[in-house]
Amino acid sequence: MVRPHAHWFQDIHVQTHAARLGMWIFLGSETLLFGGLFALYAAYHAMYPQAFAKAGAHSDLVLGTLNTYILITSSATMAFSLHATRSNSPKRALGLLVCTMLLGSTFLVIKGIEYQEHFHHGIYPGAHYEFADLPENGARMYFTLYFFMTGMHALHVLGGLVVLGWLAIQTHRRHLSQQSHLAHELGGMYWHLVDVVWLFLWPLFYLVN
Amino acid sequence: MRHHAAARIYASTWLALLVLTTLTFVLSLAALGELHMPVALLIATVKGALVAFYFMHLAEQRSANRIVFLMAVLVIAILVLLMYADVATR
């Protein structure tokens, strides 16, 4: 099932390039969204270097690193799923999409466990912070940034899971074909972005000391 | 033939990402002092580039897409570096 190209594009190749370029630009804007938060982190880290190091010791390095390996692997399964669609293997593509979703869900579960652990110690964002071991302002800023940045990222993971779910349904119904599967490629790009953002969040919040 | 080449590229990239992650972790245990975060972020940038170029096929797409990618990386690098330098030198 191949759709004809929209008439304002010269041909299907120009349309495909426009779609990809548009997606890269959109991902660029998403990156700038996180970029602003990274700049905030840089500023507060420069202001409170010791507090950041002490607060960073309270993150679960094992869970954080495990989540990094999980998202990297989910990017691999995503790439392989697109490859399967391109190789006219929709069953394999569906299986790999489901794998990707399972890995992404596991990431969120682990994140939830970490948040629970923080709440248990009175570590909440902003004005609700009441962690007795580290009352200083620098620690409060660190954890506020932690919740905001990993929370924003988790929302993107959730959005990515919705996109993947839709792709899985489309693949299952054979609406994506070897010839026409741009949605699979673009949806995959979004998932890879979610992985890349975490690759930078991991050192900021788990290797800071 | 293209089929196997692509699968090999994805597998190699995945392996490289796992190795670089492990390397980052090992280096975090070394005595690098002030260089810890810059080194970790540098490796993260390499990993991000691997995901972009091979998982997201940036390497085989048209150069316009690579320019967009490069611009986003540069803008964020400048923003974060100058922000840090600004506050750290006050």
Tab-separated table of C-alpha atoms in Angstrom:
chain	number	residue	atom	x	y	z
A	1	MET	CA	0.000	0.000	0.000
A	2	VAL	CA	1.802	3.083	-1.260
A	3	ARG	CA	0.287	6.534	-0.957
A	4	PRO	CA	0.935	9.019	-3.774
A	5	HIS	CA	2.978	12.047	-2.770
A	6	ALA	CA	1.263	15.334	-1.921
A	7	HIS	CA	1.049	17.459	-5.058
A	8	TRP	CA	3.148	20.339	-3.720
A	9	PHE	CA	6.152	18.038	-3.566
A	10	GLN	CA	8.041	17.326	-6.767
A	11	ASP	CA	8.078	13.590	-6.091
A	12	ILE	CA	7.960	11.061	-3.278
A	13	HIS	CA	11.683	11.443	-2.546
A	14	VAL	CA	11.376	15.176	-1.933
A	15	GLN	CA	8.375	14.524	0.321
A	16	THR	CA	10.254	11.862	2.276
A	17	HIS	CA	13.233	14.162	2.734
A	18	ALA	CA	10.940	16.970	3.901
A	19	ALA	CA	9.362	14.636	6.458
A	20	ARG	CA	12.745	13.548	7.810
A	21	LEU	CA	14.137	17.087	7.882
A	22	GLY	CA	11.011	18.272	9.664
A	23	MET	CA	11.410	15.520	12.229
A	24	TRP	CA	15.067	16.434	12.844
A	25	ILE	CA	14.055	20.059	13.355
A	26	PHE	CA	11.332	19.001	15.773
A	27	LEU	CA	13.832	16.842	17.668
A	28	GLY	CA	16.159	19.838	17.688
A	29	SER	CA	13.459	21.874	19.387
A	30	GLU	CA	12.900	19.105	21.941
A	31	THR	CA	16.637	19.105	22.582
A	32	LEU	CA	16.555	22.840	23.199
A	33	LEU	CA	13.758	22.285	25.708
A	34	PHE	CA	16.061	20.032	27.701
A	35	GLY	CA	18.990	22.306	26.852
A	36	GLY	CA	17.455	25.099	28.872
A	37	LEU	CA	17.214	22.751	31.840
A	38	PHE	CA	20.816	21.654	31.346
A	39	ALA	CA	21.807	25.337	31.464
A	40	LEU	CA	19.941	25.696	34.776
A	41	TYR	CA	21.812	22.677	36.106
A	42	ALA	CA	25.121	24.209	34.977
A	43	ALA	CA	24.316	27.451	36.793
A	44	TYR	CA	23.301	25.834	40.073
A	45	HIS	CA	26.159	23.351	39.940
A	46	ALA	CA	28.560	26.268	39.591
A	47	MET	CA	26.893	27.934	42.587
A	48	TYR	CA	26.758	24.887	44.868
A	49	PRO	CA	29.519	22.418	43.874
A	50	GLN	CA	29.835	20.734	47.288
A	51	ALA	CA	26.092	20.452	47.881
A	52	PHE	CA	25.648	18.915	44.428
A	53	ALA	CA	28.348	16.323	45.128
A	54	LYS	CA	26.828	15.412	48.485
A	55	ALA	CA	23.291	15.277	47.111
A	56	GLY	CA	24.435	13.218	44.144
A	57	ALA	CA	25.632	10.515	46.518
A	58	HIS	CA	21.980	9.868	47.390
A	59	SER	CA	21.000	8.668	43.959
A	60	ASP	CA	20.852	4.929	43.334
A	61	LEU	CA	23.802	4.368	40.996
A	62	VAL	CA	22.818	0.750	40.355
A	63	LEU	CA	19.253	1.571	39.310
A	64	GLY	CA	20.332	4.615	37.320
A	65	THR	CA	22.988	2.698	35.407
A	66	LEU	CA	20.624	-0.219	34.854
A	67	ASN	CA	18.117	2.210	33.366
A	68	THR	CA	20.843	3.515	31.056
A	69	TYR	CA	21.557	0.024	29.725
A	70	ILE	CA	17.800	-0.549	29.391
A	71	LEU	CA	17.204	2.529	27.253
A	72	ILE	CA	20.255	1.865	25.093
A	73	THR	CA	18.944	-1.646	24.427
A	74	SER	CA	15.479	-0.270	23.694
A	75	SER	CA	17.052	1.958	21.041
A	76	ALA	CA	18.666	-1.116	19.520
A	77	THR	CA	15.379	-3.051	19.442
A	78	MET	CA	13.744	0.034	17.902
A	79	ALA	CA	16.366	0.166	15.135
A	80	PHE	CA	15.945	-3.543	14.500
A	81	SER	CA	12.156	-3.197	14.366
A	82	LEU	CA	12.426	-0.569	11.606
A	83	HIS	CA	14.867	-2.859	9.847
A	84	ALA	CA	12.306	-5.674	10.045
A	85	THR	CA	9.612	-3.490	8.455
A	86	ARG	CA	12.046	-2.523	5.725
A	87	SER	CA	12.836	-6.217	5.203
A	88	ASN	CA	9.135	-7.048	4.809
A	89	SER	CA	8.965	-8.919	8.124
A	90	PRO	CA	6.007	-7.325	9.916
A	91	LYS	CA	5.763	-10.086	12.550
A	92	ARG	CA	9.376	-9.541	13.585
A	93	ALA	CA	8.830	-5.771	13.491
A	94	LEU	CA	5.852	-6.116	15.835
A	95	GLY	CA	7.773	-8.351	18.227
A	96	LEU	CA	10.638	-5.897	18.370
A	97	LEU	CA	8.300	-2.938	18.860
A	98	VAL	CA	6.733	-4.780	21.798
A	99	CYS	CA	10.241	-5.454	23.187
A	100	THR	CA	11.005	-1.757	22.937
A	101	MET	CA	7.799	-0.916	24.786
A	102	LEU	CA	8.560	-3.458	27.516
A	103	LEU	CA	12.023	-1.992	28.023
A	104	GLY	CA	10.597	1.538	28.125
A	105	SER	CA	7.975	0.486	30.649
A	106	THR	CA	10.636	-1.170	32.807
A	107	PHE	CA	12.544	2.104	32.751
A	108	LEU	CA	9.489	3.935	34.088
A	109	VAL	CA	8.892	1.325	36.795
A	110	ILE	CA	12.503	1.649	37.990
A	111	LYS	CA	12.172	5.433	37.928
A	112	GLY	CA	9.033	5.138	40.037
A	113	ILE	CA	10.890	2.968	42.555
A	114	GLU	CA	13.623	5.604	42.774
A	115	TYR	CA	11.109	8.408	43.309
A	116	GLN	CA	9.413	6.347	46.026
A	117	GLU	CA	12.767	5.934	47.771
A	118	HIS	CA	13.361	9.678	47.600
A	119	PHE	CA	9.899	10.514	48.934
A	120	HIS	CA	10.523	8.062	51.784
A	121	HIS	CA	13.447	10.225	52.885
A	122	GLY	CA	11.518	13.461	52.599
A	123	ILE	CA	13.132	14.406	49.332
A	124	TYR	CA	10.535	16.329	47.373
A	125	PRO	CA	10.926	19.069	44.762
A	126	GLY	CA	11.010	22.783	45.590
A	127	ALA	CA	9.241	24.102	48.662
A	128	HIS	CA	8.204	20.637	49.846
A	129	TYR	CA	11.808	19.503	50.344
A	130	GLU	CA	12.377	18.209	53.872
A	131	PHE	CA	15.465	16.008	53.737
A	132	ALA	CA	17.040	16.369	57.191
A	133	ASP	CA	20.448	14.917	56.203
A	134	LEU	CA	21.035	17.678	53.634
A	135	PRO	CA	19.021	20.759	54.524
A	136	GLU	CA	21.172	23.242	52.585
A	137	ASN	CA	19.779	25.226	49.690
A	138	GLY	CA	22.202	23.733	47.183
A	139	ALA	CA	20.920	20.221	47.893
A	140	ARG	CA	17.339	21.422	47.565
A	141	MET	CA	18.145	22.940	44.158
A	142	TYR	CA	19.858	19.730	43.068
A	143	PHE	CA	16.859	17.567	43.923
A	144	THR	CA	14.401	20.063	42.444
A	145	LEU	CA	16.370	19.892	39.203
A	146	TYR	CA	16.487	16.109	39.514
A	147	PHE	CA	12.711	15.781	39.768
A	148	PHE	CA	12.049	18.356	37.074
A	149	MET	CA	14.521	17.028	34.536
A	150	THR	CA	13.956	13.306	35.061
A	151	GLY	CA	10.224	13.988	35.350
A	152	MET	CA	10.178	15.850	32.043
A	153	HIS	CA	12.163	12.992	30.548
A	154	ALA	CA	9.769	10.397	32.000
A	155	LEU	CA	6.848	12.241	30.382
A	156	HIS	CA	8.680	11.968	27.079
A	157	VAL	CA	9.194	8.236	27.675
A	158	LEU	CA	5.467	7.945	28.316
A	159	GLY	CA	4.670	9.856	25.137
A	160	GLY	CA	7.128	7.637	23.292
A	161	LEU	CA	5.340	4.537	24.595
A	162	VAL	CA	2.048	5.892	23.218
A	163	VAL	CA	3.694	6.448	19.820
A	164	LEU	CA	5.201	2.951	19.909
A	165	GLY	CA	1.837	1.480	20.857
A	166	TRP	CA	0.236	3.155	17.860
A	167	LEU	CA	3.056	1.882	15.610
A	168	ALA	CA	2.540	-1.625	16.986
A	169	ILE	CA	-1.160	-1.457	16.135
A	170	GLN	CA	-0.381	-0.150	12.646
A	171	THR	CA	2.158	-2.908	12.119
A	172	HIS	CA	-0.253	-5.548	13.391
A	173	ARG	CA	-2.937	-4.347	10.970
A	174	ARG	CA	-0.373	-4.387	8.170
A	175	HIS	CA	-0.886	-0.672	7.497
A	176	LEU	CA	2.883	-0.227	7.286
A	177	SER	CA	4.626	-1.821	4.357
A	178	GLN	CA	8.127	-2.252	3.062
A	179	GLN	CA	7.418	0.562	0.595
A	180	SER	CA	5.526	2.899	2.876
A	181	HIS	CA	6.594	3.049	6.517
A	182	LEU	CA	7.676	6.615	7.160
A	183	ALA	CA	5.652	6.686	10.394
A	184	HIS	CA	7.748	3.832	11.759
A	185	GLU	CA	10.947	5.676	10.944
A	186	LEU	CA	9.825	9.002	12.428
A	187	GLY	CA	8.311	7.383	15.525
A	188	GLY	CA	11.588	5.545	15.992
A	189	MET	CA	13.491	8.829	15.807
A	190	TYR	CA	11.428	10.163	18.692
A	191	TRP	CA	12.254	7.100	20.768
A	192	HIS	CA	15.976	7.454	20.026
A	193	LEU	CA	15.814	11.069	21.228
A	194	VAL	CA	14.365	9.875	24.531
A	195	ASP	CA	17.373	7.573	24.840
A	196	VAL	CA	19.901	10.300	23.957
A	197	VAL	CA	18.463	12.744	26.503
A	198	TRP	CA	18.824	10.111	29.227
A	199	LEU	CA	22.458	9.488	28.146
A	200	PHE	CA	23.133	13.046	29.344
A	201	LEU	CA	20.883	12.967	32.413
A	202	TRP	CA	22.679	9.871	33.722
A	203	PRO	CA	26.082	11.502	34.375
A	204	LEU	CA	24.453	14.690	35.685
A	205	PHE	CA	22.492	12.909	38.401
A	206	TYR	CA	24.304	9.640	39.029
A	207	LEU	CA	27.994	10.377	38.484
A	208	VAL	CA	28.151	13.861	39.956
A	209	ASN	CA	30.302	12.814	42.877
B	1	MET	CA	23.177	-8.267	1.400
B	2	ARG	CA	22.107	-4.836	2.563
B	3	HIS	CA	19.975	-6.700	5.095
B	4	HIS	CA	22.961	-8.227	6.868
B	5	ALA	CA	25.050	-5.068	6.614
B	6	ALA	CA	22.373	-3.034	8.388
B	7	ALA	CA	21.898	-5.627	11.135
B	8	ARG	CA	25.657	-5.695	11.729
B	9	ILE	CA	25.762	-1.917	12.000
B	10	TYR	CA	22.950	-1.885	14.586
B	11	ALA	CA	24.584	-4.655	16.610
B	12	SER	CA	28.005	-2.955	16.532
B	13	THR	CA	26.504	0.381	17.546
B	14	TRP	CA	24.630	-1.247	20.423
B	15	LEU	CA	27.822	-2.935	21.597
B	16	ALA	CA	29.767	0.333	21.361
B	17	LEU	CA	27.099	2.090	23.430
B	18	LEU	CA	27.258	-0.588	26.132
B	19	VAL	CA	31.072	-0.416	26.201
B	20	LEU	CA	31.133	3.405	26.360
B	21	THR	CA	28.584	3.352	29.190
B	22	THR	CA	30.737	0.910	31.125
B	23	LEU	CA	33.806	3.043	30.376
B	24	THR	CA	32.016	6.122	31.718
B	25	PHE	CA	31.180	4.257	34.896
B	26	VAL	CA	34.748	2.976	35.355
B	27	LEU	CA	36.206	6.452	34.779
B	28	SER	CA	33.837	7.862	37.399
B	29	LEU	CA	35.749	5.760	39.938
B	30	ALA	CA	39.135	7.149	38.870
B	31	ALA	CA	40.804	10.194	40.410
B	32	LEU	CA	39.958	12.768	37.738
B	33	GLY	CA	39.058	15.662	40.023
B	34	GLU	CA	37.532	18.567	38.125
B	35	LEU	CA	37.565	16.607	34.869
B	36	HIS	CA	34.958	14.052	35.950
B	37	MET	CA	31.882	15.774	34.549
B	38	PRO	CA	33.476	17.077	31.296
B	39	VAL	CA	34.830	13.587	30.526
B	40	ALA	CA	31.484	11.941	31.267
B	41	LEU	CA	29.614	14.469	29.114
B	42	LEU	CA	32.136	14.109	26.300
B	43	ILE	CA	31.600	10.349	26.200
B	44	ALA	CA	27.837	10.975	26.375
B	45	THR	CA	28.162	13.205	23.289
B	46	VAL	CA	29.974	10.418	21.425
B	47	LYS	CA	27.209	8.000	22.423
B	48	GLY	CA	24.531	10.441	21.312
B	49	ALA	CA	26.291	10.843	17.980
B	50	LEU	CA	26.397	7.063	17.525
B	51	VAL	CA	22.645	6.834	18.169
B	52	ALA	CA	21.995	9.693	15.742
B	53	PHE	CA	24.284	8.525	12.946
B	54	TYR	CA	23.503	4.801	13.009
B	55	PHE	CA	20.254	4.088	14.826
B	56	MET	CA	18.619	7.196	13.342
B	57	HIS	CA	20.389	6.789	9.989
B	58	LEU	CA	21.797	10.322	9.972
B	59	ALA	CA	24.963	8.979	8.321
B	60	GLU	CA	23.100	7.940	5.177
B	61	GLN	CA	20.614	10.821	4.964
B	62	ARG	CA	21.079	14.128	3.175
B	63	SER	CA	23.548	16.624	4.624
B	64	ALA	CA	20.800	19.129	5.480
B	65	ASN	CA	19.752	16.810	8.316
B	66	ARG	CA	23.310	16.575	9.639
B	67	ILE	CA	23.547	20.359	9.634
B	68	VAL	CA	20.384	20.619	11.744
B	69	PHE	CA	21.825	18.058	14.167
B	70	LEU	CA	25.156	19.894	14.364
B	71	MET	CA	23.469	23.246	14.963
B	72	ALA	CA	21.397	21.874	17.857
B	73	VAL	CA	24.509	20.376	19.452
B	74	LEU	CA	26.481	23.622	19.040
B	75	VAL	CA	23.713	25.832	20.407
B	76	ILE	CA	23.281	23.709	23.522
B	77	ALA	CA	27.039	23.390	24.064
B	78	ILE	CA	27.463	27.166	23.876
B	79	LEU	CA	24.458	27.798	26.124
B	80	VAL	CA	25.579	25.388	28.841
B	81	LEU	CA	29.308	26.231	28.701
B	82	LEU	CA	28.795	29.982	28.837
B	83	MET	CA	26.147	29.663	31.549
B	84	TYR	CA	28.573	27.642	33.657
B	85	ALA	CA	31.474	30.027	32.974
B	86	ASP	CA	29.266	33.020	33.781
B	87	VAL	CA	28.134	31.793	37.185
B	88	ALA	CA	31.433	30.140	38.127
B	89	THR	CA	33.443	33.325	37.582
B	90	ARG	CA	31.223	35.653	39.600
